[in-house]
Coordinates of C-alpha atoms in Angstrom, one line a residue:
Chain A
M60 CA 12.9 -132.7 -25.9
P61 CA 9.7 -134.7 -25.8
T62 CA 8.3 -136.1 -29.0
I63 CA 4.7 -135.2 -29.6
A64 CA 1.9 -137.0 -31.3
F65 CA -0.6 -134.3 -32.3
L66 CA -4.0 -135.7 -33.2
G67 CA -6.3 -133.3 -35.0
T68 CA -4.8 -130.5 -37.1
G69 CA -7.9 -128.4 -37.9
L70 CA -8.5 -124.6 -37.5
M71 CA -7.1 -124.7 -34.0
G72 CA -4.8 -127.7 -33.9
A73 CA -2.7 -126.9 -37.0
P74 CA -1.3 -123.6 -35.6
M75 CA -0.9 -125.1 -32.2
A76 CA 1.2 -128.0 -33.6
V77 CA 3.3 -125.5 -35.6
H78 CA 4.2 -123.6 -32.3
L79 CA 5.4 -126.9 -30.9
L80 CA 7.6 -127.5 -34.0
K81 CA 9.0 -124.0 -33.7
A82 CA 9.9 -124.7 -30.1
G83 CA 12.0 -127.6 -31.3
H84 CA 9.7 -130.6 -30.6
K85 CA 9.5 -133.5 -33.0
V86 CA 5.8 -133.6 -34.0
L87 CA 4.0 -136.5 -35.6
C88 CA 0.5 -135.6 -36.6
F89 CA -2.7 -137.2 -37.7
N90 CA -5.9 -135.8 -39.1
R91 CA -8.9 -137.6 -40.5
T92 CA -8.7 -135.4 -43.6
K93 CA -5.0 -135.6 -44.4
A94 CA -4.9 -132.4 -46.4
K95 CA -5.4 -130.5 -43.2
T96 CA -2.0 -131.6 -42.0
Q97 CA -0.3 -129.6 -44.7
A98 CA 0.6 -126.5 -42.7
V99 CA 2.1 -128.7 -40.0
V100 CA 4.1 -130.7 -42.5
E101 CA 5.4 -127.5 -44.1
A102 CA 6.6 -126.4 -40.7
G103 CA 8.6 -129.7 -40.3
G104 CA 6.0 -132.1 -38.9
I105 CA 5.5 -135.7 -40.1
A106 CA 2.0 -136.7 -41.2
C107 CA 0.9 -140.2 -40.2
D108 CA -1.8 -142.4 -41.5
S109 CA -3.3 -143.3 -38.1
P110 CA -3.2 -142.2 -34.5
S111 CA -1.4 -145.4 -33.7
E112 CA 1.4 -144.6 -36.1
A113 CA 1.8 -141.1 -34.8
A114 CA 1.9 -142.3 -31.1
R115 CA 4.4 -145.1 -31.5
E116 CA 7.4 -143.1 -30.2
A117 CA 5.5 -140.3 -28.5
D118 CA 6.3 -138.9 -25.0
I119 CA 3.1 -136.8 -25.2
I120 CA -0.1 -137.3 -27.1
I121 CA -2.1 -134.2 -27.7
T122 CA -5.7 -134.5 -28.9
M123 CA -7.4 -131.5 -30.5
V124 CA -10.5 -133.0 -32.3
T125 CA -14.1 -131.9 -32.5
D126 CA -16.1 -134.0 -29.9
G127 CA -16.0 -136.6 -27.2
P128 CA -16.5 -139.6 -29.6
D129 CA -13.7 -138.3 -31.8
V130 CA -11.3 -138.2 -28.8
E131 CA -12.4 -141.7 -27.8
Q132 CA -11.9 -142.9 -31.4
V133 CA -8.3 -141.5 -31.8
L134 CA -7.3 -142.8 -28.4
F135 CA -9.1 -146.1 -27.8
G136 CA -10.5 -147.0 -31.3
I137 CA -9.1 -149.2 -34.0
N138 CA -5.6 -147.9 -34.8
G139 CA -6.0 -145.6 -31.8
A140 CA -3.0 -143.9 -30.2
L141 CA -3.1 -145.9 -26.9
G142 CA -2.7 -149.1 -28.8
S143 CA 0.9 -148.2 -29.8
A144 CA 2.0 -145.6 -27.3
P145 CA 4.6 -146.6 -24.7
P146 CA 3.2 -147.0 -21.1
G147 CA 3.6 -143.8 -19.1
T148 CA 2.9 -141.6 -22.1
F149 CA 1.2 -138.4 -21.3
V150 CA -2.2 -137.8 -22.8
I151 CA -3.4 -134.2 -22.9
D152 CA -6.8 -133.7 -24.4
M153 CA -7.2 -130.1 -25.5
S154 CA -10.5 -130.7 -27.3
T155 CA -13.8 -129.4 -25.9
I156 CA -15.8 -132.4 -24.8
S157 CA -18.0 -133.5 -21.9
P158 CA -16.6 -133.4 -18.3
A159 CA -18.3 -136.7 -17.6
L160 CA -16.8 -138.5 -20.6
T161 CA -13.4 -136.9 -19.7
R162 CA -13.5 -138.5 -16.3
D163 CA -14.4 -141.8 -17.8
M164 CA -11.7 -141.8 -20.5
A165 CA -9.1 -140.6 -18.0
L166 CA -9.9 -143.5 -15.7
R167 CA -9.6 -146.0 -18.6
A168 CA -6.3 -144.5 -19.7
Q169 CA -4.9 -144.5 -16.2
E170 CA -5.8 -148.2 -15.8
R171 CA -3.6 -148.9 -18.7
G172 CA -0.7 -146.9 -17.3
F173 CA -1.1 -143.6 -19.1
R174 CA -1.1 -140.1 -17.5
Y175 CA -4.1 -137.9 -18.4
L176 CA -5.0 -134.2 -18.3
D177 CA -7.9 -132.3 -19.8
A178 CA -6.7 -129.0 -21.1
P179 CA -9.3 -127.2 -23.3
V180 CA -8.4 -123.8 -24.7
T181 CA -10.0 -120.5 -25.4
G182 CA -8.8 -117.6 -27.5
G183 CA -10.1 -118.6 -30.9
Q184 CA -8.1 -119.3 -34.1
I185 CA -6.4 -115.9 -33.5
G186 CA -5.2 -117.2 -30.1
A187 CA -4.0 -120.4 -31.6
Q188 CA -2.0 -118.6 -34.3
N189 CA -0.4 -116.1 -31.9
A190 CA 0.2 -118.6 -29.1
T191 CA -2.0 -116.4 -26.9
L192 CA -4.5 -119.2 -26.0
S193 CA -5.8 -119.4 -22.4
I194 CA -5.6 -123.1 -21.3
M195 CA -7.7 -124.5 -18.5
V196 CA -6.4 -127.7 -17.0
G197 CA -8.0 -130.5 -15.0
G198 CA -6.3 -133.5 -13.4
E199 CA -3.7 -134.2 -10.7
Q200 CA -1.8 -131.1 -9.8
S201 CA 1.6 -132.8 -10.1
L202 CA 0.8 -133.8 -13.6
F203 CA -0.3 -130.3 -14.4
E204 CA 3.1 -129.0 -13.2
E205 CA 4.9 -131.5 -15.4
A206 CA 2.9 -130.5 -18.5
R207 CA 3.1 -126.8 -17.9
L208 CA 6.3 -126.3 -20.1
I209 CA 4.7 -127.9 -23.1
L210 CA 1.4 -126.0 -22.7
E211 CA 3.3 -122.7 -22.4
T212 CA 4.5 -123.1 -25.9
M213 CA 1.0 -122.6 -27.1
S214 CA -0.5 -120.2 -24.7
A215 CA -0.3 -116.9 -22.8
K216 CA -2.1 -118.1 -19.7
I217 CA -2.5 -121.5 -18.1
T218 CA -4.9 -122.0 -15.1
Y219 CA -5.2 -125.1 -13.0
C220 CA -8.9 -125.6 -12.4
G221 CA -9.2 -128.8 -10.2
P222 CA -9.5 -132.5 -10.6
I223 CA -9.9 -134.3 -13.9
G224 CA -12.8 -132.8 -16.0
S225 CA -12.5 -129.4 -14.3
G226 CA -10.8 -127.9 -17.4
Q227 CA -13.8 -129.0 -19.4
S228 CA -16.3 -127.6 -16.9
V229 CA -14.6 -124.2 -17.0
K230 CA -14.6 -124.3 -20.8
L231 CA -18.4 -124.8 -20.8
C232 CA -18.7 -121.7 -18.6
N233 CA -16.5 -119.9 -21.1
Q234 CA -18.7 -121.0 -24.0
I235 CA -21.7 -119.5 -22.3
C236 CA -19.9 -116.1 -22.1
G237 CA -18.7 -116.3 -25.6
A238 CA -22.2 -116.9 -27.0
M239 CA -23.9 -114.2 -24.8
N240 CA -21.3 -111.6 -25.6
L241 CA -21.5 -112.2 -29.3
L242 CA -25.3 -112.2 -29.3
G243 CA -25.1 -108.8 -27.6
V244 CA -22.7 -107.6 -30.3
C245 CA -25.1 -108.8 -33.1
E246 CA -28.1 -107.2 -31.5
A247 CA -26.2 -103.9 -30.9
L248 CA -25.1 -103.8 -34.5
T249 CA -28.6 -104.6 -35.7
L250 CA -30.3 -101.8 -33.6
G251 CA -27.5 -99.4 -34.5
R252 CA -27.9 -99.9 -38.2
K253 CA -31.7 -99.5 -37.9
M254 CA -31.1 -96.2 -36.1
G255 CA -28.8 -95.1 -38.9
I256 CA -25.5 -95.2 -37.0
D257 CA -22.2 -96.0 -38.6
P258 CA -21.5 -99.6 -37.4
N259 CA -17.8 -98.8 -37.1
A260 CA -18.6 -96.0 -34.6
I261 CA -20.5 -98.6 -32.5
V262 CA -17.5 -100.9 -32.4
E263 CA -15.1 -98.1 -31.6
V264 CA -17.2 -96.8 -28.7
I265 CA -18.3 -100.0 -27.2
S266 CA -14.9 -101.6 -27.4
A267 CA -13.6 -98.8 -25.1
G268 CA -16.2 -99.0 -22.3
A269 CA -18.3 -101.1 -19.9
G270 CA -20.1 -103.0 -22.8
S271 CA -16.8 -104.2 -24.2
S272 CA -16.0 -107.9 -24.9
W273 CA -13.5 -110.0 -26.9
A274 CA -16.4 -110.5 -29.3
M275 CA -16.8 -106.8 -29.8
Q276 CA -13.1 -106.2 -30.3
N277 CA -12.5 -109.2 -32.6
L278 CA -15.7 -110.3 -34.3
A279 CA -17.7 -107.1 -34.7
P280 CA -15.2 -105.7 -37.2
K281 CA -15.5 -108.9 -39.2
I282 CA -19.3 -108.6 -39.2
N283 CA -18.9 -105.0 -40.4
A284 CA -16.5 -106.1 -43.1
G285 CA -19.0 -108.9 -44.2
D286 CA -16.4 -111.5 -43.3
F287 CA -18.0 -114.7 -42.0
T288 CA -15.1 -117.1 -42.5
P289 CA -14.8 -119.3 -39.5
G290 CA -12.4 -118.8 -36.6
F291 CA -14.9 -120.8 -34.6
M292 CA -17.5 -122.6 -36.7
I293 CA -21.2 -122.5 -35.9
D294 CA -21.5 -126.3 -36.1
T295 CA -18.8 -126.6 -33.5
Q296 CA -20.3 -124.0 -31.3
Q297 CA -23.6 -125.9 -31.4
K298 CA -21.8 -129.0 -30.3
D299 CA -20.3 -127.0 -27.3
M300 CA -23.8 -125.6 -26.5
R301 CA -25.2 -129.1 -26.4
L302 CA -22.5 -129.9 -23.8
V303 CA -23.5 -126.8 -21.9
A304 CA -27.2 -128.0 -22.0
Q305 CA -26.2 -131.5 -20.8
A306 CA -24.1 -130.1 -17.9
A307 CA -27.0 -127.7 -17.0
E308 CA -29.5 -130.6 -17.0
E309 CA -27.2 -132.8 -14.9
T310 CA -26.7 -130.1 -12.3
Q311 CA -30.3 -128.7 -12.5
T312 CA -29.1 -125.3 -13.5
A313 CA -31.4 -122.9 -15.4
L314 CA -29.6 -121.0 -18.1
P315 CA -32.2 -118.8 -19.8
G316 CA -29.7 -116.7 -21.8
A317 CA -27.4 -119.5 -22.9
M318 CA -30.4 -121.6 -24.1
L319 CA -31.9 -118.7 -26.0
A320 CA -28.6 -118.1 -27.7
T321 CA -28.3 -121.8 -28.6
Q322 CA -31.7 -121.6 -30.3
L323 CA -30.8 -118.5 -32.2
W324 CA -27.5 -120.0 -33.5
R325 CA -29.6 -123.1 -34.5
S326 CA -31.5 -120.7 -36.7
A327 CA -28.2 -119.7 -38.3
Q328 CA -27.5 -123.4 -39.0
A329 CA -30.9 -123.6 -40.6
H330 CA -29.9 -120.6 -42.8
G331 CA -27.0 -122.8 -44.1
C332 CA -24.4 -121.0 -42.1
G333 CA -23.2 -124.0 -40.1
E334 CA -19.7 -124.0 -41.5
E335 CA -19.3 -120.2 -41.2
G336 CA -17.9 -118.5 -38.2
I337 CA -20.1 -117.8 -35.2
Q338 CA -20.3 -114.1 -36.2
A339 CA -22.6 -115.2 -39.0
M340 CA -25.4 -115.0 -36.3
A341 CA -25.5 -111.3 -37.3
K342 CA -27.0 -112.3 -40.6
V343 CA -29.9 -113.9 -38.9
L344 CA -30.6 -110.8 -36.8
F345 CA -30.2 -108.5 -39.8
Q346 CA -32.7 -110.6 -41.7
M347 CA -35.1 -110.6 -38.7
A348 CA -34.9 -106.8 -38.9
E349 CA -35.2 -106.7 -42.7
L350 CA -31.7 -105.4 -43.1
S351 CA -30.7 -106.8 -46.5
S352 CA -26.9 -106.5 -46.5
T353 CA -24.0 -106.9 -44.2
S354 CA -21.2 -105.1 -46.0
P355 CA -20.0 -101.9 -44.3
S356 CA -20.6 -99.6 -47.3
E357 CA -24.2 -100.7 -47.7
A358 CA -24.5 -100.7 -43.9
T359 CA -23.8 -97.0 -43.7
S360 CA -25.9 -95.9 -46.6
E361 CA -29.0 -98.1 -46.3
P362 CA -30.5 -97.7 -42.9
K363 CA -33.1 -95.0 -42.2
T364 CA -33.2 -92.7 -39.2
P365 CA -36.1 -93.7 -37.0
Chain B
M50 CA -11.0 -71.3 -18.3
P51 CA -14.7 -71.9 -18.9
T52 CA -17.0 -71.9 -15.8
I53 CA -19.1 -75.0 -15.6
A54 CA -22.6 -75.6 -14.2
F55 CA -22.7 -79.3 -13.3
L56 CA -26.3 -80.6 -12.8
G57 CA -26.5 -84.0 -11.3
T58 CA -23.7 -85.2 -8.9
G59 CA -24.7 -88.8 -8.3
L60 CA -22.6 -92.0 -8.6
M61 CA -21.2 -90.9 -12.0
G62 CA -21.6 -87.1 -11.9
A63 CA -19.8 -86.4 -8.7
P64 CA -16.4 -87.9 -9.7
M65 CA -16.8 -86.3 -13.2
A66 CA -17.3 -82.9 -11.6
V67 CA -14.3 -83.4 -9.4
H68 CA -12.1 -84.1 -12.5
L69 CA -13.2 -80.7 -13.9
L70 CA -12.3 -79.0 -10.7
K71 CA -8.9 -80.6 -10.6
A72 CA -8.3 -79.4 -14.2
G73 CA -8.8 -75.9 -12.9
H74 CA -12.4 -75.1 -13.9
K75 CA -14.8 -73.2 -11.6
V76 CA -17.7 -75.6 -11.0
L77 CA -21.1 -74.7 -9.7
C78 CA -23.1 -77.8 -9.0
F79 CA -26.7 -78.7 -8.3
N80 CA -28.3 -82.0 -7.2
R81 CA -31.8 -82.7 -6.1
T82 CA -30.5 -84.4 -3.0
K83 CA -28.1 -81.7 -1.9
A84 CA -26.1 -84.1 0.3
K85 CA -24.8 -85.8 -2.9
T86 CA -22.9 -82.6 -3.8
Q87 CA -20.6 -83.1 -0.8
A88 CA -17.6 -84.7 -2.7
V89 CA -17.7 -81.9 -5.3
V90 CA -17.8 -79.2 -2.6
E91 CA -14.9 -80.8 -0.8
A92 CA -12.9 -80.7 -4.0
G93 CA -13.6 -76.9 -4.3
G94 CA -17.0 -76.8 -6.1
I95 CA -19.9 -74.6 -5.1
A96 CA -23.3 -76.2 -4.3
C97 CA -26.3 -74.2 -5.6
D98 CA -30.0 -74.4 -4.6
S99 CA -31.3 -74.6 -8.2
P100 CA -30.1 -75.3 -11.7
S101 CA -30.9 -71.6 -12.5
E102 CA -28.5 -70.4 -9.8
A103 CA -25.7 -72.8 -11.0
A104 CA -26.1 -71.7 -14.6
R105 CA -26.1 -67.9 -14.1
E106 CA -22.5 -67.4 -15.0
A107 CA -21.8 -70.7 -16.8
D108 CA -20.0 -71.0 -20.1
I109 CA -20.9 -74.7 -20.2
I110 CA -23.9 -76.5 -18.6
I111 CA -23.3 -80.2 -18.1
T112 CA -26.3 -82.4 -17.3
M113 CA -25.7 -85.9 -15.7
V114 CA -29.1 -86.9 -14.4
T115 CA -31.2 -90.1 -14.5
D116 CA -33.7 -89.8 -17.2
G117 CA -35.1 -87.6 -20.0
P118 CA -37.7 -85.9 -17.9
D119 CA -35.0 -85.0 -15.4
V120 CA -32.9 -83.4 -18.1
E121 CA -36.0 -81.5 -19.3
Q122 CA -36.6 -80.4 -15.7
V123 CA -33.1 -79.1 -14.9
L124 CA -32.9 -77.3 -18.3
F125 CA -36.4 -76.1 -19.1
G126 CA -38.3 -76.4 -15.8
I127 CA -39.0 -73.9 -13.1
N128 CA -35.7 -72.6 -11.9
G129 CA -34.2 -74.5 -14.8
A130 CA -30.7 -73.7 -16.1
L131 CA -31.8 -72.2 -19.4
G132 CA -33.8 -69.5 -17.6
S133 CA -30.7 -67.9 -16.3
A134 CA -27.8 -69.0 -18.5
P135 CA -26.3 -66.4 -20.9
P136 CA -27.2 -66.9 -24.6
G137 CA -24.6 -68.9 -26.4
T138 CA -24.0 -71.1 -23.4
F139 CA -23.0 -74.7 -24.3
V140 CA -25.3 -77.4 -23.1
I141 CA -23.7 -80.9 -23.0
D142 CA -26.1 -83.6 -21.9
M143 CA -24.1 -86.6 -20.6
S144 CA -27.1 -88.4 -19.2
T145 CA -28.5 -91.5 -20.9
I146 CA -31.9 -90.6 -22.3
S147 CA -34.0 -91.2 -25.4
P148 CA -32.5 -90.1 -28.8
A149 CA -35.9 -88.7 -29.8
L150 CA -36.3 -86.5 -26.7
T151 CA -32.7 -85.4 -27.2
R152 CA -33.4 -84.2 -30.7
D153 CA -36.5 -82.4 -29.4
M154 CA -34.7 -80.6 -26.5
A155 CA -31.7 -79.7 -28.7
L156 CA -34.0 -78.0 -31.1
R157 CA -35.8 -76.1 -28.4
A158 CA -32.4 -75.0 -26.8
Q159 CA -31.0 -74.0 -30.2
E160 CA -34.1 -71.8 -30.9
R161 CA -33.2 -69.9 -27.7
G162 CA -29.6 -69.4 -28.8
F163 CA -27.9 -72.3 -26.9
R164 CA -25.5 -74.8 -28.4
Y165 CA -26.3 -78.4 -27.7
L166 CA -24.5 -81.8 -27.8
D167 CA -25.5 -85.2 -26.5
A168 CA -22.6 -86.9 -24.9
P169 CA -23.5 -90.0 -22.9
V170 CA -20.7 -92.1 -21.3
T171 CA -19.7 -95.6 -20.7
G172 CA -17.1 -97.0 -18.3
G173 CA -19.1 -97.2 -15.1
Q174 CA -18.4 -95.5 -11.8
I175 CA -14.8 -96.9 -12.1
G176 CA -14.4 -95.1 -15.4
A177 CA -15.9 -91.9 -13.9
Q178 CA -13.5 -92.0 -10.9
N179 CA -10.4 -92.8 -13.0
A180 CA -11.3 -90.4 -15.9
T181 CA -11.3 -93.4 -18.2
L182 CA -14.9 -93.0 -19.5
S183 CA -15.6 -93.5 -23.1
I184 CA -17.8 -90.6 -24.4
M185 CA -20.0 -90.9 -27.5
V186 CA -21.0 -87.5 -29.0
G187 CA -23.9 -86.5 -31.2
G188 CA -24.4 -83.0 -32.7
E189 CA -22.8 -80.6 -35.1
Q190 CA -19.2 -81.7 -35.7
S191 CA -17.8 -78.1 -35.2
L192 CA -19.5 -78.0 -31.8
F193 CA -18.0 -81.4 -31.0
E194 CA -14.5 -80.1 -31.8
E195 CA -15.1 -77.1 -29.5
A196 CA -16.2 -79.3 -26.7
R197 CA -13.5 -81.9 -27.0
L198 CA -11.1 -80.3 -24.6
I199 CA -13.6 -80.2 -21.7
L200 CA -14.7 -83.8 -22.4
E201 CA -11.1 -85.0 -22.4
T202 CA -10.8 -84.0 -18.8
M203 CA -13.2 -86.8 -17.9
S204 CA -12.4 -89.5 -20.4
A205 CA -9.9 -91.7 -22.1
K206 CA -11.8 -91.9 -25.4
I207 CA -14.2 -89.6 -27.2
T208 CA -16.0 -90.7 -30.4
Y209 CA -18.0 -88.5 -32.7
C210 CA -21.1 -90.6 -33.7
G211 CA -23.1 -88.3 -36.0
P212 CA -26.0 -85.8 -35.8
I213 CA -27.7 -84.8 -32.6
G214 CA -29.1 -87.9 -30.8
S215 CA -26.5 -90.2 -32.2
G216 CA -24.5 -90.4 -29.0
Q217 CA -27.7 -91.6 -27.3
S218 CA -28.3 -94.1 -30.0
V219 CA -24.8 -95.6 -29.6
K220 CA -25.3 -95.6 -25.9
L221 CA -28.4 -97.8 -26.2
C222 CA -26.4 -100.3 -28.3
N223 CA -23.8 -100.2 -25.6
Q224 CA -26.4 -101.0 -22.9
I225 CA -27.5 -104.1 -24.9
C226 CA -23.9 -105.4 -24.8
G227 CA -23.4 -104.6 -21.1
A228 CA -26.5 -106.5 -20.2
M229 CA -25.8 -109.5 -22.4
N230 CA -22.2 -109.7 -21.2
L231 CA -23.2 -109.6 -17.6
L232 CA -26.0 -112.1 -18.0
G233 CA -23.4 -114.5 -19.5
V234 CA -21.1 -113.9 -16.5
C235 CA -23.9 -114.7 -14.1
E236 CA -25.0 -117.8 -15.9
A237 CA -21.3 -119.0 -16.2
L238 CA -20.7 -118.4 -12.4
T239 CA -24.0 -120.3 -11.6
L240 CA -23.2 -123.3 -13.8
G241 CA -19.6 -123.3 -12.5
R242 CA -20.7 -123.4 -8.9
K243 CA -23.1 -126.2 -9.6
M244 CA -20.3 -128.2 -11.2
G245 CA -18.1 -127.6 -8.1
I246 CA -15.6 -125.3 -9.7
D247 CA -13.8 -122.5 -7.8
P248 CA -15.6 -119.3 -9.0
N249 CA -12.3 -117.4 -8.9
A250 CA -10.8 -119.9 -11.4
I251 CA -13.7 -119.2 -13.8
V252 CA -13.0 -115.4 -13.6
E253 CA -9.3 -115.9 -14.1
V254 CA -9.6 -118.2 -17.1
I255 CA -12.5 -116.5 -18.9
S256 CA -11.0 -113.0 -18.5
A257 CA -8.0 -114.2 -20.5
G258 CA -9.8 -115.6 -23.5
A259 CA -12.5 -115.4 -26.2
G260 CA -15.3 -115.3 -23.6
S261 CA -13.9 -112.2 -21.9
S262 CA -15.8 -109.0 -21.3
W263 CA -15.5 -105.8 -19.1
A264 CA -18.3 -107.4 -17.0
M265 CA -16.2 -110.5 -16.4
Q266 CA -13.1 -108.5 -15.5
N267 CA -14.8 -105.9 -13.3
L268 CA -18.2 -107.3 -12.0
A269 CA -17.5 -111.1 -11.7
P270 CA -14.9 -110.5 -8.9
K271 CA -17.5 -108.4 -7.1
I272 CA -20.1 -111.2 -7.4
N273 CA -17.5 -113.7 -6.0
A274 CA -16.8 -111.4 -3.1
G275 CA -20.6 -111.0 -2.4
D276 CA -20.3 -107.2 -3.2
F277 CA -23.5 -105.9 -4.7
T278 CA -23.0 -102.2 -4.0
P279 CA -23.9 -100.2 -7.1
G280 CA -21.5 -98.9 -9.7
F281 CA -24.5 -99.0 -11.9
M282 CA -27.9 -99.4 -10.2
I283 CA -30.4 -102.0 -11.4
D284 CA -33.2 -99.3 -11.3
T285 CA -31.1 -97.2 -13.7
Q286 CA -30.4 -100.1 -16.0
Q287 CA -34.1 -100.9 -16.2
K288 CA -34.6 -97.3 -17.3
D289 CA -32.0 -97.7 -20.0
M290 CA -33.4 -101.0 -21.2
R291 CA -36.8 -99.3 -21.5
L292 CA -35.1 -96.8 -23.8
V293 CA -33.6 -99.7 -25.7
A294 CA -37.1 -101.3 -26.0
Q295 CA -38.6 -98.0 -27.3
A296 CA -35.9 -97.6 -29.9
A297 CA -36.3 -101.2 -31.0
E298 CA -40.1 -100.7 -31.3
E299 CA -39.7 -97.4 -33.3
T300 CA -37.2 -99.1 -35.7
Q301 CA -39.0 -102.5 -35.8
T302 CA -35.9 -104.3 -34.5
A303 CA -36.2 -107.7 -32.9
L304 CA -33.8 -108.0 -29.9
P305 CA -34.5 -111.4 -28.3
G306 CA -31.5 -111.4 -26.1
A307 CA -31.8 -107.9 -24.8
M308 CA -35.5 -108.3 -24.0
L309 CA -34.9 -111.6 -22.1
A310 CA -32.1 -109.8 -20.2
T311 CA -34.5 -107.0 -19.4
Q312 CA -37.0 -109.4 -18.0
L313 CA -34.5 -111.2 -15.8
W314 CA -33.3 -107.9 -14.3
R315 CA -36.9 -107.0 -13.7
S316 CA -37.0 -110.1 -11.5
A317 CA -34.0 -108.8 -9.6
Q318 CA -36.0 -105.6 -9.0
A319 CA -38.8 -107.8 -7.7
H320 CA -36.3 -109.4 -5.3
G321 CA -35.8 -106.0 -3.8
C322 CA -32.4 -105.4 -5.5
G323 CA -33.4 -102.3 -7.5
E324 CA -30.9 -100.1 -5.7
E325 CA -28.1 -102.6 -5.8
G326 CA -25.5 -102.9 -8.6
I327 CA -26.5 -104.7 -11.8
Q328 CA -24.2 -107.6 -10.7
A329 CA -27.0 -108.5 -8.2
M330 CA -28.6 -110.3 -11.1
A331 CA -26.3 -113.2 -10.0
K332 CA -28.4 -113.6 -6.9
V333 CA -31.5 -114.3 -9.0
L334 CA -29.8 -117.0 -11.0
F335 CA -28.2 -118.5 -7.9
Q336 CA -31.6 -118.7 -6.4
M337 CA -33.1 -120.2 -9.5
A338 CA -30.4 -122.9 -9.2
E339 CA -31.0 -123.3 -5.5
L340 CA -27.6 -122.0 -4.6
S341 CA -28.1 -120.4 -1.2
S342 CA -25.1 -118.2 -0.8
T343 CA -22.9 -115.8 -2.8
S344 CA -19.8 -115.4 -0.7
P345 CA -16.7 -117.0 -2.1
S346 CA -15.9 -119.1 0.9
E347 CA -19.3 -120.7 0.9
A348 CA -19.2 -120.8 -2.9
T349 CA -16.1 -123.0 -3.0
S350 CA -17.2 -125.4 -0.2
E351 CA -20.9 -125.8 -0.9
P352 CA -21.5 -127.1 -4.4
K353 CA -21.5 -130.7 -5.3
T354 CA -19.8 -132.3 -8.3
P355 CA -22.5 -133.4 -10.7

């Protein structure tokens, strides 16, 4: 069974690495903040002090870090994984980064004899924990077929999207939808409260009809419960939306909705919510509408009928 | 079994009336354009020349028309249903209209001895055809319990939302979500095509993850197939978004996303797409990005990699 170097054991990476351990893989992991390897170590993983140390005997290197420069650092930097990994080692980058940087790094890795796929994920922390992530893969199709078995350990659905970088391109499209859906949820909950409607009724009804979304089903109940802990952090979403904006600029694509959403979440950052979950956007809209509270008990008693 | 006067047999109303017939009800129907009663007549319904004629022996009057003034017309106007209906007749308005006008008409109907509920629906034409609509009900809870059996004939989910008008209030929140979700879908498909990605891969991936929505699952495949026939017409959506804007103004609620979406669909109207389905918004965004075609074969061959 292939030995895996898992680089980046944060909100998403840690539960993904645990699924690989449960499937019987040997997993050596690295995280900049070592404390975040704890869940992986408790599940039988080995925490290493550098990407280089983790990759020394790896058959597969999986990267799950925040941004492009982080991937570059753990692969190509000082004590980077590619300095120690055996030639032929498989590199699967599951982070969300720029399609252009992906193509560049894949080329550099291939020149040194490594095999490379981009395989970003969607499904949130919930998906990572339940191994129900959807994975979108870019790269040579034969490599995709080889990697499928490993990816299946962490996911419910794997889709081949095209040549290297295509997984990242599809991921950017996904981030547009995630942002727009959640902005709709936040505006609906705001207007509903202002009209004196029980916010739980809104979630119940809309989840069952043509206005439904993953965001309504999974994040709206958290908003109603006043739970803004991160499954997906606003700071990370802002990084993703910057990648969307770059891709839109490169391709001369006008994205009025996505860019408005980006600006509104930037306001959430300004409110000090950067390390909260993206559902904390609701707090910005509630404040814009002079709704003072977000807890469900207050939500049902406070608003006035128009 | 109660006799039903069904007023308004359009895209949504006709399949709903057919379900009532199939359940064994006698259904007398009326539609301004009589040709649109055909499907109901073929299923055993009786087409009438006026709401008054349809309501003469009704136990329940169901209205499923376009806007508030239409409901007012078929109930209170010349040859309106309430002129002939027996006292005590149940009026269930399933149209999407203003919560304020709903409260007003309910009061007037109650003063004349009628029982009144607002019960707008979501789920689209697909939901109407498959009896999987989600119905949101406002009015006295005891009346809601009485009406439940009839509503179940047309729906998969019925939610009591509060006093009269509350169904309409929740419906407006739903329309915000429907618009935002679909705008996200259209922007994602536009950026994806500009990046050279197979649009079907985008639908497949995003439908399975945290960016998923009813719009992605049901309308994006239509966009990729170049099918802009209406399940929900843009002209009707613009009427709904006007109601959203009114409610937002009455309650002093800022809805930046919903209002941007409204403006963009207004552009689709200007493009001559008012009687097409709301998914025709994609054509506006494609044109903004200088993508000339919407059919899937061209979509996969035309775009360039950035």
